[in-house]
PDB file of C-alpha atoms and ligand atoms in Angstrom:
ATOM      1  CA  MET A   1    -169.110 -48.763 129.586  1.00 96.00           C
ATOM      2  CA  ILE A   2    -169.369 -51.025 132.733  1.00 98.00           C
ATOM      3  CA  LEU A   3    -169.387 -54.604 131.879  1.00 98.00           C
ATOM      4  CA  ILE A   4    -171.540 -56.115 135.004  1.00 98.00           C
ATOM      5  CA  ASP A   5    -169.754 -58.648 136.669  1.00 98.00           C
ATOM      6  CA  GLY A   6    -172.079 -61.444 137.539  1.00 98.00           C
ATOM      7  CA  LYS A   7    -169.884 -63.902 139.097  1.00 98.00           C
ATOM      8  CA  LYS A   8    -168.125 -61.277 140.945  1.00 98.00           C
ATOM      9  CA  ALA A   9    -171.339 -60.099 142.761  1.00 98.00           C
ATOM     10  CA  ALA A  10    -172.244 -63.528 143.039  1.00 98.00           C
ATOM     11  CA  ALA A  11    -169.071 -64.276 145.134  1.00 98.00           C
ATOM     12  CA  GLU A  12    -169.530 -61.405 147.065  1.00 98.00           C
ATOM     13  CA  LEU A  13    -173.279 -61.875 147.933  1.00 98.00           C
ATOM     14  CA  ARG A  14    -172.244 -65.428 149.058  1.00 98.00           C
ATOM     15  CA  ALA A  15    -169.673 -64.308 151.102  1.00 98.00           C
ATOM     16  CA  GLU A  16    -171.858 -62.155 152.987  1.00 98.00           C
ATOM     17  CA  LEU A  17    -174.977 -65.113 153.147  1.00 98.00           C
ATOM     18  CA  LYS A  18    -171.721 -67.256 154.612  1.00 98.00           C
ATOM     19  CA  GLU A  19    -171.066 -64.667 157.786  1.00 98.00           C
ATOM     20  CA  GLU A  20    -175.187 -64.542 157.892  1.00 98.00           C
ATOM     21  CA  VAL A  21    -175.217 -68.275 158.029  1.00 98.00           C
ATOM     22  CA  ALA A  22    -172.740 -68.635 160.748  1.00 98.00           C
ATOM     23  CA  GLU A  23    -174.131 -65.966 163.107  1.00 98.00           C
ATOM     24  CA  LEU A  24    -177.624 -67.734 162.634  1.00 98.00           C
ATOM     25  CA  LYS A  25    -175.651 -70.669 163.591  1.00 97.00           C
ATOM     26  CA  SER A  26    -174.349 -68.881 166.936  1.00 97.00           C
ATOM     27  CA  LYS A  27    -177.777 -67.371 167.710  1.00 96.00           C
ATOM     28  CA  HIS A  28    -180.190 -70.441 167.080  1.00 96.00           C
ATOM     29  CA  ASN A  29    -177.962 -73.083 166.997  1.00 96.00           C
ATOM     30  CA  LYS A  30    -178.882 -74.394 164.131  1.00 96.00           C
ATOM     31  CA  VAL A  31    -178.240 -73.639 160.499  1.00 97.00           C
ATOM     32  CA  PRO A  32    -181.262 -73.207 157.232  1.00 98.00           C
ATOM     33  CA  GLY A  33    -181.463 -76.415 155.235  1.00 98.00           C
ATOM     34  CA  LEU A  34    -182.468 -76.671 151.755  1.00 98.00           C
ATOM     35  CA  THR A  35    -183.988 -79.627 150.178  1.00 98.00           C
ATOM     36  CA  VAL A  36    -184.081 -79.970 146.459  1.00 98.00           C
ATOM     37  CA  ILE A  37    -186.138 -82.727 144.837  1.00 98.00           C
ATOM     38  CA  LEU A  38    -184.781 -84.075 141.305  1.00 98.00           C
ATOM     39  CA  ILE A  39    -187.121 -86.339 139.470  1.00 98.00           C
ATOM     40  CA  GLY A  40    -185.814 -87.940 136.037  1.00 96.00           C
ATOM     41  CA  ASP A  41    -181.888 -87.855 134.917  1.00 92.00           C
ATOM     42  CA  LEU A  42    -182.171 -84.937 132.352  1.00 92.00           C
ATOM     43  CA  THR A  43    -178.508 -83.595 132.260  1.00 92.00           C
ATOM     44  CA  PRO A  44    -178.945 -80.135 132.374  1.00 92.00           C
ATOM     45  CA  SER A  45    -181.202 -80.500 135.810  1.00 95.00           C
ATOM     46  CA  GLN A  46    -178.582 -82.376 137.261  1.00 96.00           C
ATOM     47  CA  ILE A  47    -175.866 -80.136 136.762  1.00 95.00           C
ATOM     48  CA  TYR A  48    -178.186 -77.372 138.018  1.00 94.00           C
ATOM     49  CA  VAL A  49    -178.922 -79.158 141.217  1.00 96.00           C
ATOM     50  CA  ARG A  50    -175.196 -80.212 141.242  1.00 96.00           C
ATOM     51  CA  ASN A  51    -174.185 -76.836 141.426  1.00 95.00           C
ATOM     52  CA  LYS A  52    -176.823 -75.749 143.868  1.00 95.00           C
ATOM     53  CA  GLU A  53    -175.847 -78.311 146.651  1.00 96.00           C
ATOM     54  CA  LYS A  54    -171.952 -77.523 145.976  1.00 96.00           C
ATOM     55  CA  SER A  55    -172.941 -73.294 146.505  1.00 96.00           C
ATOM     56  CA  ALA A  56    -175.381 -74.454 149.361  1.00 97.00           C
ATOM     57  CA  ASN A  57    -172.886 -76.378 151.417  1.00 97.00           C
ATOM     58  CA  GLU A  58    -170.345 -73.623 150.426  1.00 97.00           C
ATOM     59  CA  VAL A  59    -171.945 -71.320 152.579  1.00 98.00           C
ATOM     60  CA  GLY A  60    -172.883 -73.443 155.376  1.00 98.00           C
ATOM     61  CA  LEU A  61    -176.338 -74.152 154.540  1.00 98.00           C
ATOM     62  CA  LYS A  62    -177.649 -78.199 155.609  1.00 97.00           C
ATOM     63  CA  SER A  63    -178.625 -79.018 151.936  1.00 97.00           C
ATOM     64  CA  GLU A  64    -180.226 -82.674 151.079  1.00 97.00           C
ATOM     65  CA  VAL A  65    -181.023 -83.320 147.405  1.00 97.00           C
ATOM     66  CA  ILE A  66    -183.893 -86.210 147.051  1.00 98.00           C
ATOM     67  CA  LYS A  67    -183.714 -88.164 143.819  1.00 97.00           C
ATOM     68  CA  TYR A  68    -186.773 -90.166 141.753  1.00 98.00           C
ATOM     69  CA  PRO A  69    -186.731 -91.948 138.877  1.00 97.00           C
ATOM     70  CA  ASP A  70    -188.739 -90.550 136.283  1.00 96.00           C
ATOM     71  CA  SER A  71    -191.426 -93.006 136.343  1.00 97.00           C
ATOM     72  CA  ILE A  72    -191.985 -92.199 140.142  1.00 98.00           C
ATOM     73  CA  GLU A  73    -195.799 -91.198 140.893  1.00 98.00           C
ATOM     74  CA  GLU A  74    -197.596 -87.667 141.480  1.00 98.00           C
ATOM     75  CA  LYS A  75    -198.522 -88.928 144.452  1.00 98.00           C
ATOM     76  CA  THR A  76    -195.427 -89.932 146.277  1.00 98.00           C
ATOM     77  CA  VAL A  77    -193.623 -86.702 145.169  1.00 98.00           C
ATOM     78  CA  LEU A  78    -197.023 -84.603 146.958  1.00 98.00           C
ATOM     79  CA  GLU A  79    -196.459 -86.771 150.199  1.00 98.00           C
ATOM     80  CA  LYS A  80    -192.514 -86.038 150.436  1.00 98.00           C
ATOM     81  CA  ILE A  81    -193.377 -82.473 150.211  1.00 98.00           C
ATOM     82  CA  GLN A  82    -196.026 -82.960 152.489  1.00 98.00           C
ATOM     83  CA  GLU A  83    -193.063 -84.608 155.372  1.00 98.00           C
ATOM     84  CA  LEU A  84    -190.883 -81.583 153.968  1.00 98.00           C
ATOM     85  CA  ASN A  85    -193.397 -78.809 154.936  1.00 98.00           C
ATOM     86  CA  SER A  86    -193.763 -80.118 158.525  1.00 98.00           C
ATOM     87  CA  ASP A  87    -189.915 -80.963 159.083  1.00 98.00           C
ATOM     88  CA  GLU A  88    -188.491 -78.375 160.828  1.00 96.00           C
ATOM     89  CA  THR A  89    -184.777 -78.646 159.884  1.00 97.00           C
ATOM     90  CA  VAL A  90    -186.175 -77.698 156.089  1.00 98.00           C
ATOM     91  CA  SER A  91    -186.067 -73.935 155.538  1.00 98.00           C
ATOM     92  CA  GLY A  92    -186.660 -74.313 151.796  1.00 98.00           C
ATOM     93  CA  ILE A  93    -187.699 -76.956 149.591  1.00 98.00           C
ATOM     94  CA  LEU A  94    -187.215 -76.854 145.804  1.00 98.00           C
ATOM     95  CA  VAL A  95    -188.750 -78.718 143.151  1.00 98.00           C
ATOM     96  CA  GLN A  96    -186.478 -79.165 139.936  1.00 97.00           C
ATOM     97  CA  LEU A  97    -188.190 -77.986 136.508  1.00 96.00           C
ATOM     98  CA  PRO A  98    -189.084 -79.565 133.680  1.00 96.00           C
ATOM     99  CA  LEU A  99    -191.085 -82.251 135.566  1.00 97.00           C
ATOM    100  CA  PRO A 100    -191.865 -85.779 133.860  1.00 97.00           C
ATOM    101  CA  LYS A 101    -195.100 -85.020 131.650  1.00 97.00           C
ATOM    102  CA  HIS A 102    -197.421 -87.240 134.350  1.00 98.00           C
ATOM    103  CA  ILE A 103    -196.569 -84.733 137.225  1.00 98.00           C
ATOM    104  CA  ASP A 104    -198.803 -81.713 137.469  1.00 98.00           C
ATOM    105  CA  LYS A 105    -196.381 -78.933 137.799  1.00 98.00           C
ATOM    106  CA  GLN A 106    -198.961 -76.535 139.117  1.00 98.00           C
ATOM    107  CA  LYS A 107    -199.780 -79.180 142.223  1.00 98.00           C
ATOM    108  CA  VAL A 108    -196.433 -79.650 142.871  1.00 98.00           C
ATOM    109  CA  ILE A 109    -195.900 -75.727 143.043  1.00 98.00           C
ATOM    110  CA  GLU A 110    -198.402 -75.347 145.383  1.00 98.00           C
ATOM    111  CA  ALA A 111    -197.892 -78.199 147.441  1.00 98.00           C
ATOM    112  CA  ILE A 112    -194.938 -76.573 148.757  1.00 98.00           C
ATOM    113  CA  HIS A 113    -195.248 -74.287 151.930  1.00 98.00           C
ATOM    114  CA  PRO A 114    -195.872 -70.685 150.752  1.00 98.00           C
ATOM    115  CA  SER A 115    -193.296 -70.338 153.990  1.00 98.00           C
ATOM    116  CA  LYS A 116    -190.750 -72.424 152.543  1.00 98.00           C
ATOM    117  CA  ASP A 117    -190.977 -72.072 148.796  1.00 98.00           C
ATOM    118  CA  VAL A 118    -187.168 -70.940 147.968  1.00 98.00           C
ATOM    119  CA  ASP A 119    -188.435 -70.556 143.910  1.00 98.00           C
ATOM    120  CA  GLY A 120    -191.261 -68.135 144.687  1.00 98.00           C
ATOM    121  CA  PHE A 121    -193.369 -69.639 142.410  1.00 98.00           C
ATOM    122  CA  HIS A 122    -196.486 -70.340 144.800  1.00 98.00           C
ATOM    123  CA  PRO A 123    -199.110 -68.068 143.968  1.00 98.00           C
ATOM    124  CA  MET A 124    -199.154 -66.871 147.234  1.00 98.00           C
ATOM    125  CA  ASN A 125    -195.914 -65.612 146.763  1.00 98.00           C
ATOM    126  CA  VAL A 126    -196.533 -64.339 143.184  1.00 98.00           C
ATOM    127  CA  GLY A 127    -199.320 -62.445 144.822  1.00 98.00           C
ATOM    128  CA  ASN A 128    -197.328 -61.203 147.563  1.00 97.00           C
ATOM    129  CA  LEU A 129    -194.741 -59.805 145.546  1.00 97.00           C
ATOM    130  CA  SER A 130    -197.255 -57.812 143.463  1.00 96.00           C
ATOM    131  CA  SER A 131    -199.079 -56.496 146.384  1.00 96.00           C
ATOM    132  CA  GLY A 132    -195.803 -55.343 147.648  1.00 92.00           C
ATOM    133  CA  TYR A 133    -195.554 -57.395 150.667  1.00 94.00           C
ATOM    134  CA  GLU A 134    -192.984 -59.753 151.829  1.00 94.00           C
ATOM    135  CA  SER A 135    -192.350 -62.732 149.950  1.00 96.00           C
ATOM    136  CA  SER A 136    -190.292 -65.276 148.276  1.00 97.00           C
ATOM    137  CA  ILE A 137    -189.102 -63.555 144.954  1.00 98.00           C
ATOM    138  CA  PRO A 138    -188.425 -66.302 141.910  1.00 98.00           C
ATOM    139  CA  CYS A 139    -184.070 -66.379 141.766  1.00 98.00           C
ATOM    140  CA  THR A 140    -183.405 -64.924 138.546  1.00 98.00           C
ATOM    141  CA  PRO A 141    -185.487 -61.577 139.184  1.00 98.00           C
ATOM    142  CA  LEU A 142    -183.782 -61.000 142.087  1.00 98.00           C
ATOM    143  CA  GLY A 143    -180.565 -61.663 141.099  1.00 98.00           C
ATOM    144  CA  CYS A 144    -181.187 -58.828 138.044  1.00 98.00           C
ATOM    145  CA  TYR A 145    -182.729 -56.522 140.778  1.00 98.00           C
ATOM    146  CA  LEU A 146    -179.723 -56.930 142.919  1.00 98.00           C
ATOM    147  CA  LEU A 147    -177.528 -56.513 140.068  1.00 98.00           C
ATOM    148  CA  ILE A 148    -179.414 -53.421 138.305  1.00 98.00           C
ATOM    149  CA  LYS A 149    -179.044 -51.630 141.957  1.00 98.00           C
ATOM    150  CA  LYS A 150    -175.438 -51.927 142.361  1.00 97.00           C
ATOM    151  CA  ILE A 151    -175.448 -50.102 138.964  1.00 98.00           C
ATOM    152  CA  GLU A 152    -178.190 -47.492 140.054  1.00 98.00           C
ATOM    153  CA  PRO A 153    -179.007 -47.701 143.715  1.00 98.00           C
ATOM    154  CA  ASN A 154    -181.819 -45.033 142.812  1.00 98.00           C
ATOM    155  CA  LEU A 155    -184.391 -46.417 140.645  1.00 98.00           C
ATOM    156  CA  SER A 156    -187.283 -43.977 140.972  1.00 98.00           C
ATOM    157  CA  GLY A 157    -189.060 -42.171 138.370  1.00 98.00           C
ATOM    158  CA  LYS A 158    -186.460 -44.317 135.659  1.00 98.00           C
ATOM    159  CA  LYS A 159    -188.256 -45.754 132.886  1.00 98.00           C
ATOM    160  CA  ALA A 160    -187.790 -49.557 132.697  1.00 98.00           C
ATOM    161  CA  VAL A 161    -188.965 -52.118 129.582  1.00 99.00           C
ATOM    162  CA  VAL A 162    -189.307 -55.529 130.563  1.00 99.00           C
ATOM    163  CA  VAL A 163    -189.097 -58.008 127.293  1.00 99.00           C
ATOM    164  CA  GLY A 164    -190.995 -61.082 127.868  1.00 98.00           C
ATOM    165  CA  ARG A 165    -193.756 -61.862 130.349  1.00 98.00           C
ATOM    166  CA  SER A 166    -192.656 -65.437 131.838  1.00 98.00           C
ATOM    167  CA  ASN A 167    -193.867 -66.224 135.803  1.00 97.00           C
ATOM    168  CA  LEU A 168    -190.583 -66.964 135.681  1.00 97.00           C
ATOM    169  CA  ASN A 169    -188.532 -63.510 134.544  1.00 98.00           C
ATOM    170  CA  GLY A 170    -190.688 -61.087 133.086  1.00 98.00           C
ATOM    171  CA  LYS A 171    -193.796 -60.513 135.434  1.00 98.00           C
ATOM    172  CA  PRO A 172    -191.922 -60.602 138.863  1.00 98.00           C
ATOM    173  CA  MET A 173    -189.116 -58.748 136.824  1.00 98.00           C
ATOM    174  CA  THR A 174    -191.863 -55.986 136.574  1.00 98.00           C
ATOM    175  CA  GLN A 175    -193.202 -56.056 139.918  1.00 98.00           C
ATOM    176  CA  LEU A 176    -189.508 -55.390 141.448  1.00 98.00           C
ATOM    177  CA  LEU A 177    -189.074 -52.721 139.392  1.00 98.00           C
ATOM    178  CA  LEU A 178    -192.466 -51.120 140.056  1.00 97.00           C
ATOM    179  CA  LYS A 179    -191.576 -51.377 143.650  1.00 96.00           C
ATOM    180  CA  GLU A 180    -188.651 -49.205 143.277  1.00 97.00           C
ATOM    181  CA  ASN A 181    -191.060 -46.573 141.719  1.00 98.00           C
ATOM    182  CA  CYS A 182    -189.768 -47.392 138.249  1.00 98.00           C
ATOM    183  CA  THR A 183    -192.283 -46.591 134.821  1.00 98.00           C
ATOM    184  CA  VAL A 184    -192.560 -50.179 134.383  1.00 98.00           C
ATOM    185  CA  THR A 185    -193.620 -51.399 130.342  1.00 98.00           C
ATOM    186  CA  ILE A 186    -193.854 -55.047 129.692  1.00 98.00           C
ATOM    187  CA  THR A 187    -193.361 -56.222 125.969  1.00 98.00           C
ATOM    188  CA  HIS A 188    -194.123 -59.675 124.530  1.00 98.00           C
ATOM    189  CA  SER A 189    -194.423 -61.326 121.648  1.00 98.00           C
ATOM    190  CA  LYS A 190    -197.279 -59.105 120.154  1.00 98.00           C
ATOM    191  CA  THR A 191    -195.991 -55.972 121.180  1.00 98.00           C
ATOM    192  CA  LYS A 192    -196.064 -54.076 118.430  1.00 98.00           C
ATOM    193  CA  ASP A 193    -192.874 -51.748 117.931  1.00 98.00           C
ATOM    194  CA  LEU A 194    -190.236 -53.280 120.729  1.00 98.00           C
ATOM    195  CA  LYS A 195    -187.475 -51.368 119.434  1.00 98.00           C
ATOM    196  CA  ALA A 196    -189.148 -48.016 119.719  1.00 98.00           C
ATOM    197  CA  GLU A 197    -190.423 -49.213 123.624  1.00 98.00           C
ATOM    198  CA  CYS A 198    -186.845 -50.100 124.112  1.00 98.00           C
ATOM    199  CA  LEU A 199    -185.982 -46.821 122.766  1.00 98.00           C
ATOM    200  CA  GLU A 200    -187.571 -45.154 125.626  1.00 98.00           C
ATOM    201  CA  ALA A 201    -186.093 -47.060 128.302  1.00 98.00           C
ATOM    202  CA  ASP A 202    -183.422 -46.706 131.144  1.00 98.00           C
ATOM    203  CA  ILE A 203    -183.132 -50.022 132.230  1.00 98.00           C
ATOM    204  CA  ILE A 204    -183.736 -52.489 129.940  1.00 99.00           C
ATOM    205  CA  VAL A 205    -184.211 -56.579 131.120  1.00 99.00           C
ATOM    206  CA  ALA A 206    -184.409 -58.790 128.368  1.00 98.00           C
ATOM    207  CA  ALA A 207    -185.853 -61.995 128.843  1.00 98.00           C
ATOM    208  CA  VAL A 208    -187.034 -63.681 125.784  1.00 98.00           C
ATOM    209  CA  GLY A 209    -185.251 -66.981 124.742  1.00 98.00           C
ATOM    210  CA  ILE A 210    -184.301 -65.196 120.928  1.00 98.00           C
ATOM    211  CA  PRO A 211    -180.511 -64.844 120.714  1.00 98.00           C
ATOM    212  CA  GLU A 212    -179.637 -61.428 120.219  1.00 98.00           C
ATOM    213  CA  LEU A 213    -183.043 -59.735 119.871  1.00 98.00           C
ATOM    214  CA  VAL A 214    -182.074 -56.513 121.175  1.00 98.00           C
ATOM    215  CA  ARG A 215    -179.854 -54.572 119.109  1.00 98.00           C
ATOM    216  CA  GLY A 216    -177.712 -51.580 119.202  1.00 98.00           C
ATOM    217  CA  ASP A 217    -179.682 -48.986 117.690  1.00 98.00           C
ATOM    218  CA  TRP A 218    -182.746 -50.307 119.957  1.00 98.00           C
ATOM    219  CA  VAL A 219    -181.090 -48.925 123.235  1.00 98.00           C
ATOM    220  CA  LYS A 220    -180.630 -45.226 124.590  1.00 97.00           C
ATOM    221  CA  LYS A 221    -177.283 -44.002 125.023  1.00 95.00           C
ATOM    222  CA  ASP A 222    -176.760 -44.737 128.913  1.00 95.00           C
ATOM    223  CA  ALA A 223    -179.366 -47.111 129.250  1.00 98.00           C
ATOM    224  CA  ILE A 224    -178.718 -50.033 131.765  1.00 98.00           C
ATOM    225  CA  VAL A 225    -179.284 -53.342 129.653  1.00 98.00           C
ATOM    226  CA  ILE A 226    -179.701 -56.820 131.630  1.00 98.00           C
ATOM    227  CA  ASP A 227    -179.569 -59.539 129.394  1.00 98.00           C
ATOM    228  CA  VAL A 228    -181.103 -62.988 130.804  1.00 98.00           C
ATOM    229  CA  GLY A 229    -181.130 -65.225 127.971  1.00 98.00           C
ATOM    230  CA  ILE A 230    -178.939 -68.266 127.474  1.00 97.00           C
ATOM    231  CA  ASN A 231    -179.328 -69.551 123.836  1.00 97.00           C
ATOM    232  CA  LYS A 232    -177.435 -72.509 122.588  1.00 95.00           C
ATOM    233  CA  THR A 233    -176.464 -71.346 119.000  1.00 96.00           C
ATOM    234  CA  ASP A 234    -173.565 -72.540 116.188  1.00 95.00           C
ATOM    235  CA  ASN A 235    -171.456 -69.597 117.941  1.00 89.00           C
ATOM    236  CA  GLY A 236    -171.964 -70.980 121.484  1.00 95.00           C
ATOM    237  CA  ILE A 237    -174.031 -69.306 124.000  1.00 96.00           C
ATOM    238  CA  VAL A 238    -175.321 -66.235 123.228  1.00 97.00           C
ATOM    239  CA  GLY A 239    -178.045 -63.786 125.287  1.00 98.00           C
ATOM    240  CA  ASP A 240    -181.424 -61.761 124.312  1.00 98.00           C
ATOM    241  CA  VAL A 241    -178.915 -58.838 123.395  1.00 98.00           C
ATOM    242  CA  HIS A 242    -176.542 -58.404 121.040  1.00 98.00           C
ATOM    243  CA  PHE A 243    -173.645 -57.545 123.314  1.00 98.00           C
ATOM    244  CA  ASP A 244    -171.175 -56.014 120.723  1.00 97.00           C
ATOM    245  CA  GLU A 245    -173.431 -53.437 119.588  1.00 98.00           C
ATOM    246  CA  VAL A 246    -175.381 -52.646 122.806  1.00 98.00           C
ATOM    247  CA  SER A 247    -172.022 -52.258 124.645  1.00 98.00           C
ATOM    248  CA  LYS A 248    -171.514 -49.382 122.362  1.00 96.00           C
ATOM    249  CA  ASN A 249    -174.658 -47.609 123.374  1.00 93.00           C
ATOM    250  CA  ALA A 250    -175.095 -48.556 127.014  1.00 98.00           C
ATOM    251  CA  LYS A 251    -174.245 -47.803 130.421  1.00 98.00           C
ATOM    252  CA  ALA A 252    -174.086 -51.160 131.938  1.00 98.00           C
ATOM    253  CA  LEU A 253    -174.498 -54.347 130.487  1.00 98.00           C
ATOM    254  CA  THR A 254    -174.495 -57.693 131.578  1.00 98.00           C
ATOM    255  CA  PRO A 255    -172.391 -60.616 129.298  1.00 98.00           C
ATOM    256  CA  VAL A 256    -173.996 -63.806 128.370  1.00 98.00           C
ATOM    257  CA  PRO A 257    -172.252 -65.856 130.211  1.00 96.00           C
ATOM    258  CA  GLY A 258    -170.922 -64.523 133.542  1.00 97.00           C
ATOM    259  CA  GLY A 259    -173.846 -62.001 133.813  1.00 97.00           C
ATOM    260  CA  VAL A 260    -177.451 -62.873 135.460  1.00 98.00           C
ATOM    261  CA  GLY A 261    -176.499 -66.729 135.453  1.00 96.00           C
ATOM    262  CA  PRO A 262    -174.131 -66.951 138.343  1.00 96.00           C
ATOM    263  CA  MET A 263    -176.683 -64.465 140.514  1.00 98.00           C
ATOM    264  CA  THR A 264    -179.519 -67.020 140.233  1.00 97.00           C
ATOM    265  CA  ILE A 265    -178.207 -69.929 142.651  1.00 95.00           C
ATOM    266  CA  ALA A 266    -176.748 -67.050 145.019  1.00 98.00           C
ATOM    267  CA  CYS A 267    -179.851 -65.600 145.172  1.00 98.00           C
ATOM    268  CA  LEU A 268    -181.400 -68.872 145.918  1.00 98.00           C
ATOM    269  CA  LEU A 269    -179.293 -69.338 148.871  1.00 98.00           C
ATOM    270  CA  LYS A 270    -180.724 -65.873 149.821  1.00 98.00           C
ATOM    271  CA  ASN A 271    -184.100 -66.843 149.503  1.00 98.00           C
ATOM    272  CA  THR A 272    -183.369 -70.074 151.693  1.00 98.00           C
ATOM    273  CA  ILE A 273    -181.552 -67.849 154.690  1.00 98.00           C
ATOM    274  CA  ASP A 274    -184.340 -65.605 154.694  1.00 98.00           C
ATOM    275  CA  CYS A 275    -187.107 -68.265 154.832  1.00 98.00           C
ATOM    276  CA  PHE A 276    -185.355 -69.214 157.590  1.00 98.00           C
ATOM    277  CA  LYS A 277    -185.131 -65.837 159.425  1.00 97.00           C
ATOM    278  CA  ARG A 278    -188.856 -65.605 158.551  1.00 95.00           C
ATOM    279  CA  SER A 279    -189.535 -69.019 160.506  1.00 96.00           C
ATOM    280  CA  GLN A 280    -187.511 -67.663 163.812  1.00 92.00           C
ATOM    281  CA  ILE A 281    -189.392 -65.091 164.658  1.00 75.00           C
TER     282      ILE A 281
HETATM  283  P1  NAP B   1    -190.485 -67.707 128.448  1.00 92.62           P
HETATM  284  O1  NAP B   1    -191.461 -68.539 129.373  1.00 92.62           O
HETATM  285  O2  NAP B   1    -190.281 -69.151 126.652  1.00 92.62           O
HETATM  286  O3  NAP B   1    -190.703 -66.748 127.966  1.00 92.62           O
HETATM  287  C1  NAP B   1    -190.418 -65.638 126.802  1.00 92.62           C
HETATM  288  C2  NAP B   1    -190.924 -64.745 126.892  1.00 92.62           C
HETATM  289  O4  NAP B   1    -190.625 -63.648 125.713  1.00 92.62           O
HETATM  290  C3  NAP B   1    -192.479 -64.632 126.703  1.00 92.62           C
HETATM  291  O5  NAP B   1    -193.377 -63.576 127.596  1.00 92.62           O
HETATM  292  C4  NAP B   1    -192.897 -64.345 124.698  1.00 92.62           C
HETATM  293  O6  NAP B   1    -194.057 -63.302 125.009  1.00 92.62           O
HETATM  294  C5  NAP B   1    -191.384 -63.190 124.947  1.00 92.62           C
HETATM  295  N1  NAP B   1    -191.460 -63.099 123.120  1.00 92.62           N
HETATM  296  C6  NAP B   1    -191.249 -63.737 122.345  1.00 92.62           C
HETATM  297  N2  NAP B   1    -190.868 -63.648 121.195  1.00 92.62           N
HETATM  298  C7  NAP B   1    -191.021 -62.284 121.534  1.00 92.62           C
HETATM  299  C8  NAP B   1    -190.796 -61.060 120.496  1.00 92.62           C
HETATM  300  N3  NAP B   1    -190.159 -61.608 119.353  1.00 92.62           N
HETATM  301  N4  NAP B   1    -190.749 -59.682 121.168  1.00 92.62           N
HETATM  302  C9  NAP B   1    -190.837 -59.692 122.539  1.00 92.62           C
HETATM  303  N5  NAP B   1    -190.816 -60.871 123.338  1.00 92.62           N
HETATM  304  C10 NAP B   1    -191.085 -62.011 122.835  1.00 92.62           C
HETATM  305  O7  NAP B   1    -188.651 -67.890 128.633  1.00 92.62           O
HETATM  306  P2  NAP B   1    -188.418 -67.748 130.025  1.00 92.62           P
HETATM  307  O8  NAP B   1    -188.351 -68.605 131.061  1.00 92.62           O
HETATM  308  O9  NAP B   1    -188.656 -66.054 130.583  1.00 92.62           O
HETATM  309  O10 NAP B   1    -186.529 -67.442 129.938  1.00 92.62           O
HETATM  310  C11 NAP B   1    -186.127 -66.443 128.872  1.00 92.62           C
HETATM  311  C12 NAP B   1    -184.357 -66.708 128.548  1.00 92.62           C
HETATM  312  O11 NAP B   1    -184.004 -66.428 129.653  1.00 92.62           O
HETATM  313  C13 NAP B   1    -184.352 -68.140 127.919  1.00 92.62           C
HETATM  314  O12 NAP B   1    -183.087 -67.648 127.128  1.00 92.62           O
HETATM  315  C14 NAP B   1    -184.167 -69.046 128.978  1.00 92.62           C
HETATM  316  O13 NAP B   1    -183.242 -69.507 128.924  1.00 92.62           O
HETATM  317  C15 NAP B   1    -183.532 -67.917 130.139  1.00 92.62           C
HETATM  318  N6  NAP B   1    -183.258 -67.834 131.337  1.00 92.62           N
HETATM  319  C16 NAP B   1    -181.898 -67.325 131.921  1.00 92.62           C
HETATM  320  C17 NAP B   1    -181.742 -67.866 133.330  1.00 92.62           C
HETATM  321  C18 NAP B   1    -180.608 -67.317 134.231  1.00 92.62           C
HETATM  322  O14 NAP B   1    -180.414 -67.619 134.835  1.00 92.62           O
HETATM  323  N7  NAP B   1    -179.986 -66.181 133.547  1.00 92.62           N
HETATM  324  C19 NAP B   1    -183.195 -68.276 134.337  1.00 92.62           C
HETATM  325  C20 NAP B   1    -184.246 -68.655 133.258  1.00 92.62           C
HETATM  326  C21 NAP B   1    -184.367 -68.193 131.752  1.00 92.62           C
HETATM  327  P3  NAP B   1    -195.804 -63.989 124.647  1.00 92.62           P
HETATM  328  O15 NAP B   1    -195.792 -64.372 126.111  1.00 92.62           O
HETATM  329  O16 NAP B   1    -196.532 -63.424 123.876  1.00 92.62           O
HETATM  330  O17 NAP B   1    -195.063 -65.572 124.216  1.00 92.62           O
END
């Protein structure tokens, strides 16, 4: 079984991106810029944002974090986004989720100009992805996609099952696999026989949030299994896939932690650079 090393893949991607940023700097005499807006003092969000800033600096991006207290008015956030939309030094804007209850998430997402939407959540980018056009792609499914392609460069005709249909993970993952000519089944909490669906799959991507939901006898011999889940349990962090059982059947499997997680931030940097490149055309 191939243990898919997300840490190593993310480090390789960051090294490639660092070189790309250096080339862009010598060509355009400027570097891509990422601005993150952080509202409130939720510890996980602060950790994510600190890691994003650290990684952005590491590859040579210009990075900025704008912090607001929990009590900030929605209007102030929307005005700041408008200002960043017209700031030429800002290539990508990310508003760290979740937001305080009084701020409308959808309004915030739609305020970000699609060309600077590094999270790929703007309806314009969602539509472009599903139409097969160029777009920003949500970072976690993009990371999964890159890991799958490392194992199997030609996905044409493969049967893929995506478990979970969130806008963040399941739906964009489905579009990416479809674009690669996979035959994709998207499953969710109302799916009648999830085990039977999974048993058909050459590729399984699990993004559910239920610890160890996908069991060993749900997985066909030699399937590629990507575990997006991050679940806190009494036994520590586990994924949505039962690692020990599935590793006996799968051809390749991502561990949790150390699989999909590290790719997410690396893909945010990639998206920022791609937004910059598109703005220079
Ligand atoms: P979400 O928005 O809660 O969506 C979960 C999806 O799973 C829903 O579509 C739900 O179906 C489906 N589901 C729930 N119970 C199910 C069942 N018994 N059988 C089949 N499908 C079921 O979750 P998310 O934001 O996509 O996140 C999923 C997991 O990924 C979480 O553990 C999260 O922490 C993790 N995550 C990891 C990363 C990373 O970087 N590695 C990034 C983001 C999220 P319905 O639509 O029918 O409700």
